[in-house]
Coordinates of C-alpha atoms in Angstrom, one line a residue:
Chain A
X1 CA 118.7 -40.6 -19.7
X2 CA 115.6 -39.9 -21.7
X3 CA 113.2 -42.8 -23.4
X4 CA 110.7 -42.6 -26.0
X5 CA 106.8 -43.0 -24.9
X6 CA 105.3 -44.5 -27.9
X7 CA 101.8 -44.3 -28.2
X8 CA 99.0 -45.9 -31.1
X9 CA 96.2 -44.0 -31.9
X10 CA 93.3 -44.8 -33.7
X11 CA 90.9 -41.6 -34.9
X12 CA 91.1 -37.9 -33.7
X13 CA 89.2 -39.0 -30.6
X14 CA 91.4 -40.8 -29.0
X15 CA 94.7 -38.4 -30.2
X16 CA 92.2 -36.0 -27.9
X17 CA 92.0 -38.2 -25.1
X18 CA 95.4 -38.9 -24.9
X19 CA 95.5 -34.9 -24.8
X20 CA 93.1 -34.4 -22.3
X21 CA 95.0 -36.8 -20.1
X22 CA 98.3 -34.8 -20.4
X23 CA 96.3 -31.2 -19.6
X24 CA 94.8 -32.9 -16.6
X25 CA 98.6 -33.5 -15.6
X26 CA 99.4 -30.1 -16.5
X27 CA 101.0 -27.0 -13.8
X28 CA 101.7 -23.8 -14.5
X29 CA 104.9 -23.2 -16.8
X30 CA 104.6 -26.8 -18.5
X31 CA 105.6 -26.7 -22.5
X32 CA 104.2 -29.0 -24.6
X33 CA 106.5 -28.9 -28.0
X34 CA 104.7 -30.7 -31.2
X35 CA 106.2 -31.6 -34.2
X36 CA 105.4 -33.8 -37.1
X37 CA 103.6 -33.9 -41.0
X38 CA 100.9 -31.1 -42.1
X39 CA 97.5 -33.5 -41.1
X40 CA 99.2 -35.6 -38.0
X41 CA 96.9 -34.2 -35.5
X42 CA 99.0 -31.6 -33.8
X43 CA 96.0 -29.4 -33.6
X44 CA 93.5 -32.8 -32.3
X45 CA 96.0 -33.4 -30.0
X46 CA 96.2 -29.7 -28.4
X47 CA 92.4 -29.5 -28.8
X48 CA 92.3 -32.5 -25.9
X49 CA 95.2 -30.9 -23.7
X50 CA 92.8 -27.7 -23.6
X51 CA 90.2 -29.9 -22.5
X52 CA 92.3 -31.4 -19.9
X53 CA 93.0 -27.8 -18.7
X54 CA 89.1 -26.9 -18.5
X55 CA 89.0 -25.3 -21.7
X56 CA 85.3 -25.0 -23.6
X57 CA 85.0 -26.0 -27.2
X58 CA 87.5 -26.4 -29.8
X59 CA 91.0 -25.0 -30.0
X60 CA 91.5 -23.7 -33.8
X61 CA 94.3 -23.5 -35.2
X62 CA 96.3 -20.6 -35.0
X63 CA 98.7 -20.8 -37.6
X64 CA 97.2 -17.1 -39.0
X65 CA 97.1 -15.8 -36.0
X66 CA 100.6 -17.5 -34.4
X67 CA 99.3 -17.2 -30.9
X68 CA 95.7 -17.8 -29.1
X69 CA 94.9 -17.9 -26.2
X70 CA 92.2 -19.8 -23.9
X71 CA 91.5 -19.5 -20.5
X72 CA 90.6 -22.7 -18.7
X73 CA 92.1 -23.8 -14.9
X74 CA 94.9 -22.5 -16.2
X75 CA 95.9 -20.0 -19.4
X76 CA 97.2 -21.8 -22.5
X77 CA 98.9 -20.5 -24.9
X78 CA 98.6 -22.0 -27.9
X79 CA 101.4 -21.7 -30.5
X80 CA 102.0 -22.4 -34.0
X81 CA 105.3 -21.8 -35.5
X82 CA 104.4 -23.5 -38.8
X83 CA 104.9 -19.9 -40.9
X84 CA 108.2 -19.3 -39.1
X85 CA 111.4 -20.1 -41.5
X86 CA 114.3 -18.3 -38.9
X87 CA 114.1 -19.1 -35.2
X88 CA 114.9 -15.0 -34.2
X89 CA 111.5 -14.7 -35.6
X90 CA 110.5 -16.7 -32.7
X91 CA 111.9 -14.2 -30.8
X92 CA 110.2 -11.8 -32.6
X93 CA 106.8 -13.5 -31.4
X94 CA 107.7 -12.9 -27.8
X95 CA 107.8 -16.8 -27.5
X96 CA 110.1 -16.1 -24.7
X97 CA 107.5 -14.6 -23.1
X98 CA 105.1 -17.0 -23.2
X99 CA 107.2 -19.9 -22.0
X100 CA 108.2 -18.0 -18.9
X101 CA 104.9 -16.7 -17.7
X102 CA 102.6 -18.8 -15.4
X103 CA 100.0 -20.8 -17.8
X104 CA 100.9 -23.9 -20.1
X105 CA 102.3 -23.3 -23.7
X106 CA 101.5 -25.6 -26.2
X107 CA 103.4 -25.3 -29.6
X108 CA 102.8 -26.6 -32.7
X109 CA 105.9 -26.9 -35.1
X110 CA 108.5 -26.5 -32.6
X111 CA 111.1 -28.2 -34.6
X112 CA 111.2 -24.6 -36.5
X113 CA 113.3 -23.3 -33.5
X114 CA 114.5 -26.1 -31.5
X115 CA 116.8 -23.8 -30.2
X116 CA 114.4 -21.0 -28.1
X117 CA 113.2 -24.0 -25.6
X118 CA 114.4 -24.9 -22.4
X119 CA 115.8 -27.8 -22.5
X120 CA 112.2 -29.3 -19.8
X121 CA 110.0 -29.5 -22.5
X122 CA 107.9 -32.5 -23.6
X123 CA 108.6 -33.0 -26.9
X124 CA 106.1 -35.3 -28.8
X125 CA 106.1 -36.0 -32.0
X126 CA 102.7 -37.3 -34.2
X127 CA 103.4 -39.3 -37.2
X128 CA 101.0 -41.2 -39.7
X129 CA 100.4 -45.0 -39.3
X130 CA 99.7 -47.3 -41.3
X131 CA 96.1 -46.7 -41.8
X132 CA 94.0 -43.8 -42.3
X133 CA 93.3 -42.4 -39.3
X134 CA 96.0 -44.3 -37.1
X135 CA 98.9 -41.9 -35.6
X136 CA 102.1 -42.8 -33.8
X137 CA 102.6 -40.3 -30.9
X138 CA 106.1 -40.5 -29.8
X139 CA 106.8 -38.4 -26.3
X140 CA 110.1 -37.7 -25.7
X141 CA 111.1 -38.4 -21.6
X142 CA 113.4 -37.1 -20.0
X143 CA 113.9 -39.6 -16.6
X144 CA 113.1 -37.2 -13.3
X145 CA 111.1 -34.4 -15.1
X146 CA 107.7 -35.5 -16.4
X147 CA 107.2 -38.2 -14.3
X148 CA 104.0 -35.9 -13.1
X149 CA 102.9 -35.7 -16.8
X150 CA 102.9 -39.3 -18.2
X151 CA 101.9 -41.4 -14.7
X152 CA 98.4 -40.6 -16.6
X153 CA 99.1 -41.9 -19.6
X154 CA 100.9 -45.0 -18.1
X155 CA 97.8 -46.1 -16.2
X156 CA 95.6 -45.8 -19.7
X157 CA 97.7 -48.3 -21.5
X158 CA 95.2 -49.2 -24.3
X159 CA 97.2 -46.8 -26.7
X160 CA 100.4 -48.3 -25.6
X161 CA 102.7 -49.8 -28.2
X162 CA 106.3 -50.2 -26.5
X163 CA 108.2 -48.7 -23.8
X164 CA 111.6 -47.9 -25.4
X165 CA 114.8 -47.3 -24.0
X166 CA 116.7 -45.2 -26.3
X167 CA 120.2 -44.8 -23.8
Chain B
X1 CA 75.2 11.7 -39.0
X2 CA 79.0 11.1 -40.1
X3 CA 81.0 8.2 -38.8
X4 CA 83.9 7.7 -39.2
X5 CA 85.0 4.1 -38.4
X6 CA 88.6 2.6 -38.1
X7 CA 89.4 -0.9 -38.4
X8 CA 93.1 -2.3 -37.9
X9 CA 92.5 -5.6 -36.1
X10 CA 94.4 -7.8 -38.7
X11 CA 96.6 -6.7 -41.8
X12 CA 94.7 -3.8 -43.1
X13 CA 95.0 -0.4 -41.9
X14 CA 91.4 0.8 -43.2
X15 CA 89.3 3.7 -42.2
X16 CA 86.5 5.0 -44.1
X17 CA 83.8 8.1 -43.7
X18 CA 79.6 6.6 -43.6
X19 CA 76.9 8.6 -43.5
X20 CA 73.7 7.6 -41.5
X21 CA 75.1 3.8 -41.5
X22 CA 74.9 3.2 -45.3
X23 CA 76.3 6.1 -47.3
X24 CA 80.6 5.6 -48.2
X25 CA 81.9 8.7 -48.5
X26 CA 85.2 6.9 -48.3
X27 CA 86.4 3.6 -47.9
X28 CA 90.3 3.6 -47.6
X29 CA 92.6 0.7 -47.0
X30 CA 96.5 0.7 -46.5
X31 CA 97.0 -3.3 -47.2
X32 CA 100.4 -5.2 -45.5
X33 CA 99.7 -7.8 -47.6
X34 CA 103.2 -7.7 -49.8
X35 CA 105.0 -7.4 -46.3
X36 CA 103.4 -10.6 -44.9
X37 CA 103.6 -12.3 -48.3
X38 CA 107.3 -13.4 -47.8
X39 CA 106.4 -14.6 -44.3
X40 CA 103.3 -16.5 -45.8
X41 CA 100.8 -14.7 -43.9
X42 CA 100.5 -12.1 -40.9
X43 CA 103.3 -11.8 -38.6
X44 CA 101.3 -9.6 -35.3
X45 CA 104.8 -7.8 -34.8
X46 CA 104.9 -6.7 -37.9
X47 CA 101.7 -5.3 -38.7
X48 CA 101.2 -3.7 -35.5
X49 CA 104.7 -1.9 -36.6
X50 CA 102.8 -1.2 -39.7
X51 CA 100.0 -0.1 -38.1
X52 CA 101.3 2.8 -35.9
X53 CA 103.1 4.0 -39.2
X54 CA 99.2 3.7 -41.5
X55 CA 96.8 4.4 -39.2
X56 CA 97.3 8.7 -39.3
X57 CA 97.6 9.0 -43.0
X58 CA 94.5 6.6 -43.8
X59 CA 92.4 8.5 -41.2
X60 CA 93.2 12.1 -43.0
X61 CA 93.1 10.4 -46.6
X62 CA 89.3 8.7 -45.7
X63 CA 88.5 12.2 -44.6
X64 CA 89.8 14.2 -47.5
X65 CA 88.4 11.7 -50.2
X66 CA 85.2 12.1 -48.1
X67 CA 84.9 15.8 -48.3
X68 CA 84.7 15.7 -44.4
X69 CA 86.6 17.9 -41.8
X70 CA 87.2 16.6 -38.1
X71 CA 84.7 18.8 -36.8
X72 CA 81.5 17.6 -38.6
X73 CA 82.1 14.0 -37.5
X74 CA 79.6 12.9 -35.4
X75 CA 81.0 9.8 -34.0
X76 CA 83.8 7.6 -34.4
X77 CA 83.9 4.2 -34.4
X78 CA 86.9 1.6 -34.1
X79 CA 87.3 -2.4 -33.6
X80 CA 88.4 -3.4 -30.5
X81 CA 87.8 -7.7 -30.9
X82 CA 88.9 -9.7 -32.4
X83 CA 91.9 -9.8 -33.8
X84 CA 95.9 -9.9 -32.9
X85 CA 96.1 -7.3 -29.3
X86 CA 98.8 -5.2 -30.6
X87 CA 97.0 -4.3 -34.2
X88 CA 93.7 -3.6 -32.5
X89 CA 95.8 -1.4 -29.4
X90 CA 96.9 0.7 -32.3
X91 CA 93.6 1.3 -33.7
X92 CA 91.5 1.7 -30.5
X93 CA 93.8 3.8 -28.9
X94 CA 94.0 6.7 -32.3
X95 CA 90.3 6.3 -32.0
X96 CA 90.3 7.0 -28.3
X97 CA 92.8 9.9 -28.8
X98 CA 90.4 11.4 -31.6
X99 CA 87.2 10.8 -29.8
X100 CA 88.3 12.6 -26.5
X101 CA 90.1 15.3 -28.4
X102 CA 86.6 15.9 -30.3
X103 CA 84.3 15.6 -27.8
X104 CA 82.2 13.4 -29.9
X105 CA 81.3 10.0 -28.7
X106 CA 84.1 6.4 -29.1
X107 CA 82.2 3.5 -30.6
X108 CA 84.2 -0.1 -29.6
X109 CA 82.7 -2.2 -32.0
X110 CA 82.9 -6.4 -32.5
X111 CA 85.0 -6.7 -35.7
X112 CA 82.6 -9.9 -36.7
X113 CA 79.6 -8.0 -36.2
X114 CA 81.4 -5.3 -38.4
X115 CA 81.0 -7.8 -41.0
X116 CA 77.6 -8.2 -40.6
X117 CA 76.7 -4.5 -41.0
X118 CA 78.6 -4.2 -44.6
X119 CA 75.9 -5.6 -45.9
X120 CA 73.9 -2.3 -45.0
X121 CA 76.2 -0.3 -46.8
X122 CA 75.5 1.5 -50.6
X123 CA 77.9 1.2 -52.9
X124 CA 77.7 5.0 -55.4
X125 CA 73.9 5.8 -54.5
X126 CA 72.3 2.1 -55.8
X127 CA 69.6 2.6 -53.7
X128 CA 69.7 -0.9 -52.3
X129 CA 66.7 -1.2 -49.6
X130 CA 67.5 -1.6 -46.0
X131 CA 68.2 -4.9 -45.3
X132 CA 66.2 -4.4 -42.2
X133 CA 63.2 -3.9 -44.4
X134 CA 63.7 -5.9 -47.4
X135 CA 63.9 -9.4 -46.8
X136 CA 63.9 -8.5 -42.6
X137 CA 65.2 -9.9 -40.2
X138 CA 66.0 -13.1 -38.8
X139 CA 69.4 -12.9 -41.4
X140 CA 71.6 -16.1 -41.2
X141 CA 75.3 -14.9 -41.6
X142 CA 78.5 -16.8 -42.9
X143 CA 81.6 -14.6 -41.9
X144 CA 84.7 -16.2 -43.1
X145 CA 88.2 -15.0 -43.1
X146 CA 91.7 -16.1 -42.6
X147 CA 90.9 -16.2 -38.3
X148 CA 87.0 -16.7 -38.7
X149 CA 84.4 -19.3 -40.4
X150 CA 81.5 -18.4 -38.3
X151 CA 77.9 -19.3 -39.0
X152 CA 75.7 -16.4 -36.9
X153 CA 72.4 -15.9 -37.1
X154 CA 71.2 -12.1 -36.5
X155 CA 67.9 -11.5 -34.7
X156 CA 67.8 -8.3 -34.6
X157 CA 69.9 -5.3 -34.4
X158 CA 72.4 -6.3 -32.0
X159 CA 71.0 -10.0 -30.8
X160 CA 73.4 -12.4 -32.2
X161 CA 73.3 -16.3 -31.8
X162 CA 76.6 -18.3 -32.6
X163 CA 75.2 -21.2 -34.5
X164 CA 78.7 -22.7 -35.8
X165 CA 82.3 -22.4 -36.2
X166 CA 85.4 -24.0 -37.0
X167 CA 86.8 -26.5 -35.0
X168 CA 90.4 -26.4 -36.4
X169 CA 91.1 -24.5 -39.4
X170 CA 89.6 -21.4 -40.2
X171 CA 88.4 -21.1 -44.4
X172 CA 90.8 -19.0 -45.2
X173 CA 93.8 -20.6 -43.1
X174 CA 92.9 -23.8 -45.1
X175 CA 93.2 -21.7 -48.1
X176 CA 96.4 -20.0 -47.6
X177 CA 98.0 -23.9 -46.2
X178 CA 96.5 -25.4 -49.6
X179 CA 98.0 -23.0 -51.9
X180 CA 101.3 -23.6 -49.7
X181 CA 101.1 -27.2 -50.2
X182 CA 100.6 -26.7 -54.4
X183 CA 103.6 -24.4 -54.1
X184 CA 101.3 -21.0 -54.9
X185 CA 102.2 -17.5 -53.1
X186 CA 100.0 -15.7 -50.2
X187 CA 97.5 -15.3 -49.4
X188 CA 96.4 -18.5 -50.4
X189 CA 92.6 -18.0 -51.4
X190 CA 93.0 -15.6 -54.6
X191 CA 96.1 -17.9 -56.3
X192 CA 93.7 -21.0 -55.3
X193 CA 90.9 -19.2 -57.4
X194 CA 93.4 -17.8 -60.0
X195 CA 95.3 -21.2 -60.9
X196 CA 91.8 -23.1 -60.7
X197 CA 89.9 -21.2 -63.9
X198 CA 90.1 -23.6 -66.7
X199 CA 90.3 -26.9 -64.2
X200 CA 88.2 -29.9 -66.0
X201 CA 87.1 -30.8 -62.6
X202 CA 88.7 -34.5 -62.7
X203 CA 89.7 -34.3 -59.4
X204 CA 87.6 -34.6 -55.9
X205 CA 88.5 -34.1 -52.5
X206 CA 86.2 -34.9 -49.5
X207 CA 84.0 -32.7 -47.6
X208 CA 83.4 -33.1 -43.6
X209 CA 80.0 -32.2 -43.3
X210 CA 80.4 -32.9 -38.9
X211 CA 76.5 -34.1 -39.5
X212 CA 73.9 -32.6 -36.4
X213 CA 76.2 -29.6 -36.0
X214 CA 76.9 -26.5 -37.8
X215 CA 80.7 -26.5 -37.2
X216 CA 83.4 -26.8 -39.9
X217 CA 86.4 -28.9 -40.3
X218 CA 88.7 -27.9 -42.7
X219 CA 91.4 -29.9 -41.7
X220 CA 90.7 -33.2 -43.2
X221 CA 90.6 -32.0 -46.7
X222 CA 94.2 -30.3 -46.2
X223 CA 95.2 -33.5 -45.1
X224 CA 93.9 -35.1 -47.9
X225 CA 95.2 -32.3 -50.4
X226 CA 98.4 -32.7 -49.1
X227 CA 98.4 -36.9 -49.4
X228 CA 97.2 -36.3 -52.9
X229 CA 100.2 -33.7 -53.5
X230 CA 102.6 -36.2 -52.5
X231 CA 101.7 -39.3 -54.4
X232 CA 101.3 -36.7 -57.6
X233 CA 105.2 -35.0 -57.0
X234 CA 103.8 -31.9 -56.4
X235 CA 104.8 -31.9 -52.7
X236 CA 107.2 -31.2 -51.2
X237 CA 108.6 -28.3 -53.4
X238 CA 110.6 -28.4 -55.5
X239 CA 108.2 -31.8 -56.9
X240 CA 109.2 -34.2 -59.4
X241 CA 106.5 -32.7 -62.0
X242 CA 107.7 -30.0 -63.9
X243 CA 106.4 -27.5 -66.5
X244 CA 103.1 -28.4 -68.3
X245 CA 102.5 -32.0 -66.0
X246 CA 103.0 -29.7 -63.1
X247 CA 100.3 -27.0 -64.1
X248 CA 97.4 -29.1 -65.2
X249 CA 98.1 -31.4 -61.7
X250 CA 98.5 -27.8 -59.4
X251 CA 94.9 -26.8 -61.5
X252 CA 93.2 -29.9 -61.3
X253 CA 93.9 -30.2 -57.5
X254 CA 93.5 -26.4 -56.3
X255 CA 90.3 -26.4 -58.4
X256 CA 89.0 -30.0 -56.2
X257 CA 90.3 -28.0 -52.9
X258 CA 88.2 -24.8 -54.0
X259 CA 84.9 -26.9 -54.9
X260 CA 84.6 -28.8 -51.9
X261 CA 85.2 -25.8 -49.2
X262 CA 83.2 -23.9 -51.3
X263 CA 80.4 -27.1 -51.2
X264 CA 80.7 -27.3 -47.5
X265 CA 80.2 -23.5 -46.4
X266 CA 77.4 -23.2 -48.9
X267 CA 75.5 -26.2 -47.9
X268 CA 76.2 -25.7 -44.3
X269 CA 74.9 -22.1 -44.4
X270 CA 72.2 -23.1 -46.4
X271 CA 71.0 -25.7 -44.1
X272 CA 71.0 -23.9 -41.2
X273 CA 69.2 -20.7 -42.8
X274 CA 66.3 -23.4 -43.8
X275 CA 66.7 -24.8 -39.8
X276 CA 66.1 -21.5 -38.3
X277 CA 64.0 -20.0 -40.6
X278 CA 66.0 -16.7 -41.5
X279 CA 64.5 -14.3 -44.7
X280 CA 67.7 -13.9 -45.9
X281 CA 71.8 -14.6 -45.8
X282 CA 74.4 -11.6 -45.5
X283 CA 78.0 -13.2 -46.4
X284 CA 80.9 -11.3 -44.7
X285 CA 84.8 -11.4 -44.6
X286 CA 87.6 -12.2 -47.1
X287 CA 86.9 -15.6 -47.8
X288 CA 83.5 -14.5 -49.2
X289 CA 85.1 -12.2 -51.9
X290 CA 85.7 -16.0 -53.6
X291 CA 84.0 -16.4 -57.1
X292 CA 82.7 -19.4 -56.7
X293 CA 81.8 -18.9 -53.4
X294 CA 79.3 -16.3 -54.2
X295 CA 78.2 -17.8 -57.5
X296 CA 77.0 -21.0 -55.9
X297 CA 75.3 -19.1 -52.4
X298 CA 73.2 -17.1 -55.2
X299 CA 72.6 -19.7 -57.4
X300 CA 71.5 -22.8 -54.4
X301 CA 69.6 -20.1 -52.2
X302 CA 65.7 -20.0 -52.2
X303 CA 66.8 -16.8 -49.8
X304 CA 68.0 -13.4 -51.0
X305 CA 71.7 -13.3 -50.8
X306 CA 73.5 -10.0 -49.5
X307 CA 76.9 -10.0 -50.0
X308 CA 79.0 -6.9 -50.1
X309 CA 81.0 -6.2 -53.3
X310 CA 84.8 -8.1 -52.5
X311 CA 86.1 -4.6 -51.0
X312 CA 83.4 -4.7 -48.4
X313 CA 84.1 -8.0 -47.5
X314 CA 87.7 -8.1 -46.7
X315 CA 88.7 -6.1 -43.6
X316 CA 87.3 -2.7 -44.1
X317 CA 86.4 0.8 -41.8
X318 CA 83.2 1.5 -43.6
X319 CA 81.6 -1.8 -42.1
X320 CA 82.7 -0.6 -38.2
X321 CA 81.5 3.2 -39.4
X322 CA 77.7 1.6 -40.3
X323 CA 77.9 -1.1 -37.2
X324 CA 78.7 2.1 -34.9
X325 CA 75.5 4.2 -36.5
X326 CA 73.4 1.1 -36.0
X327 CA 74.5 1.4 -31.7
X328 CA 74.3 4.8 -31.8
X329 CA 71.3 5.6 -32.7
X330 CA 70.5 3.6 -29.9
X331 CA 72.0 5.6 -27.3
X332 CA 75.2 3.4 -27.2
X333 CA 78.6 4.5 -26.6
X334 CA 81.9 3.5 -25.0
X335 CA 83.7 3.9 -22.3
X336 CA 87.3 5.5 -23.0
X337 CA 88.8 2.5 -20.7
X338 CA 87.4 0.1 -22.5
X339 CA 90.8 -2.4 -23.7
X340 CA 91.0 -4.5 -26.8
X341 CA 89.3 -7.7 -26.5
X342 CA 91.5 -10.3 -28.8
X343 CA 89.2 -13.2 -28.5
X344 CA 85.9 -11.0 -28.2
X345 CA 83.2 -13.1 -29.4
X346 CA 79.7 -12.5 -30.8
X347 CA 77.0 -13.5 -28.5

């Protein structure tokens, strides 16, 4: 069973909160997988789950780099896999690695190798709105596993759009 | 004194020979850039493979062109943050290696600050004054790159103050993602300034000036590059424009992306020079090679400008040879256990 978490948001601040709610939640070994459009807010978003996991400042992008890391209450690993055209270059990467050891990955443009990721992930996936600077954030649950992850995001429901069962 | 300095904390093998912090005797650089071209940009795996195959050869080629044997170098110096780990382990650990076997003393030197100090350097005897002495210190610095937009301000010798920085993309990740979106090769910032000569400037992008800070956002313009992009057909490849259409519309639009990063970095820098009352601006990194970039700093600064010829400002070994006379000289050196620092920052 698995349903779709749709959330509205308005402006890059409040695609951060909902971030920083989801790093609160966060424990060692979580995977956050992103995907969506160049401009959705993949890196906003990530910027508030570093936030949430006591990171200072702003998380950059990494797409040059691939990899970055932060510490905060826990190591992130932030990921980007937007230059990546073969998923063995994953590989390549060590992204194994990553997702095994004991601090939280986040990964930007995981759709480029769906098939490297355990199948526990949260998947969420930005898309543009309507207007400007609204987003859809769509978070993939799976019933049973990320319970611990989205009871925050439940209690906040002032992004909320819908609830929806999809079998 | 002879340094020489190594550098290998990105894509560039590079190691150079400088005498007493100003003088290249050589200045040699073993780019990866074709390799990484048809990945669109650096893969770390890669060029730390690339790396441990360069780093030898460079280091006996910047001492042959620089009439220097191992035994009349004084010091060397090597960057050991930031950058991607494995490059800078390949780099620091040679240096180590060539340090201990010498008995001279290892210099582990901040790649950012390395930037800084290319400003010191002479290019063929031009007699350029010491910075320190002509305009003098405080200097505000931009040092922008494909993993850097920084704005520091340098107090002194050594005393650093991060003013700004990005808070998403760095200048010249936004670069290389534009010229992906207008379907130009890597990296991104010399096709953006190639494709944009002749532009009539019809198009305009807009600028986040993140007003009471001296960050940068580069992220909003990419986003609005790439809407434009799309409405025009460029985007996503192969685009409904073809042939002549396609050209003027890739021009007009890399030429709008250009202008306003370029607008924002210059203004930003300037403002906060004015701000903190520096007596002049050193520009540093790869992004600062840009044409337009330089010709607007000179031509909107009340300051001097320094800003290295474009060799000295991409990722070079001369700038960590003259940052490592500038510690030495003060009775710095390095501890042979020192590790690489990936996220070292300058402060």
């Amino acid at each position: 069973m698995s349903s779709l978490l749709s959330l509205v948001s308005h402006s890059p601040e409040s695609t951060r909160e909902i971030g920083r709610i989801l790093g609160q939640a966060a424990e060692a070994g979580d995977a956050f997988l992103l995907t969506g459009p160049l401009g959705a807010g993949k890196t906003c978003l990530t910027q508030g789950i570093a936030w949430g996991l006591g990171v200072e400042g702003y998380a950059r992008s990494p797409t040059f780099v691939l990899v970055t890391r932060y510490r905060g209450r826990l190591t992130l690993h932030h990921i980007d896999l937007f230059r990546i055209e073969d998923p063995l270059e994953a590989w390549d990467l060590g992204l194994d690695e990553y997702l095994s050891d004991s601090g939280v990955c986040v990964v930007e443009w995981a759709d480029r190798a769906v098939e490297v990721f355990p199948p526990d992930c949260l998947w969420i996936n930005l898309e543009y709105g309507s207007e400007e600077t609204e987003r859809q954030i769509d978070i993939n649950v799976k019933e049973g596993t990320h319970t611990r992850l989205l009871d925050g995001l439940k209690r906040a429901p002032a992004w909320k759009s819908g609830n929806v069962e999809t079998g | 004194m002879k340094i020489l300095g190594i550098e290998t904390s990105c894509d560039e093998t590079a190691a150079a020979v400088v005498e007493d912090g100003r003088k290249v005797m050589s200045n040699i650089i073993a780019s990866q850039v074709d390799i990484h071209a048809r990945y669109g940009g650096v893969v770390p795996e890669v060029a730390s493979r690339q790396h441990v195959i360069h780093v030898t050869p460079t280091v006996a080629e910047a001492l042959e062109v620089g009439g220097v044997t191992m035994k009349e170098l004084d010091a060397v110096a090597v960057t050991y943050g930031p950058g991607l780990a494995g490059s800078l382990l390949v780099g620091l650990n040679f240096a180590k290696a060539l340090a201990f076997s010498l008995g001279i003393p290892l210099l582990c030197m901040n790649h950012l600050e390395g930037h800084i100090y290319s400003a010191w350097l002479q290019r063929d005897g031009d007699g350029a004054p010491d910075p320190e002495r002509e305009p003098g210190f405080p200097f505000l610095c931009l040092i922008a790159s494909g993993g850097h937009t920084d704005l520091v301000e340098m107090e002194a010798h050594g005393r650093y103050r991060l003013l700004g920085r990005t808070r998403d993309d760095a200048a010249g990740e936004a670069f290389d993602k534009a010229a992906r979106i207008l379907g130009l090769g890597f990296p991104g910032g010399p096709e953006i300034q190639r494709v944009s000569g002749g532009a009539l400037g019809k198009e305009a992008l807009p600028r986040a000036w993140l007003k009471d800070s001296h960050d940068f956002s580069f992220s909003g313009v990419k986003t609005a590059l790439l809407h434009k992009a799309q409405d025009r057909g460029i985007y996503p490849p192969p685009g409904e424009l073809e042939g002549a259409d396609m050209e003027r519309e890739v021009r007009e639009m890399a030429s709008a992306f250009q202008e306003s990063v370029v607008d924002v970095m210059v203004s930003k820098t300037l403002e906060a020079a004015e701000k903190r009352g520096a007596r002049g601006i050193i520009l540093g990194g790869g992004v600062t090679a840009n044409a337009l970039l330089r010709e607007r700093m000179v031509q909107q600064s009340g300051l001097p400008v320094l800003i290295p010829p474009p060799i000295l400002c991409t990722d070079n070994g001369a700038m960590m040879a003259a940052c490592g006379y500038q510690h030495l000289i003060r009775g710095h050196s390095s501890s042979f256990d020192l590790d690489v620092d990936p996220s070292l920052s300058l402060e």
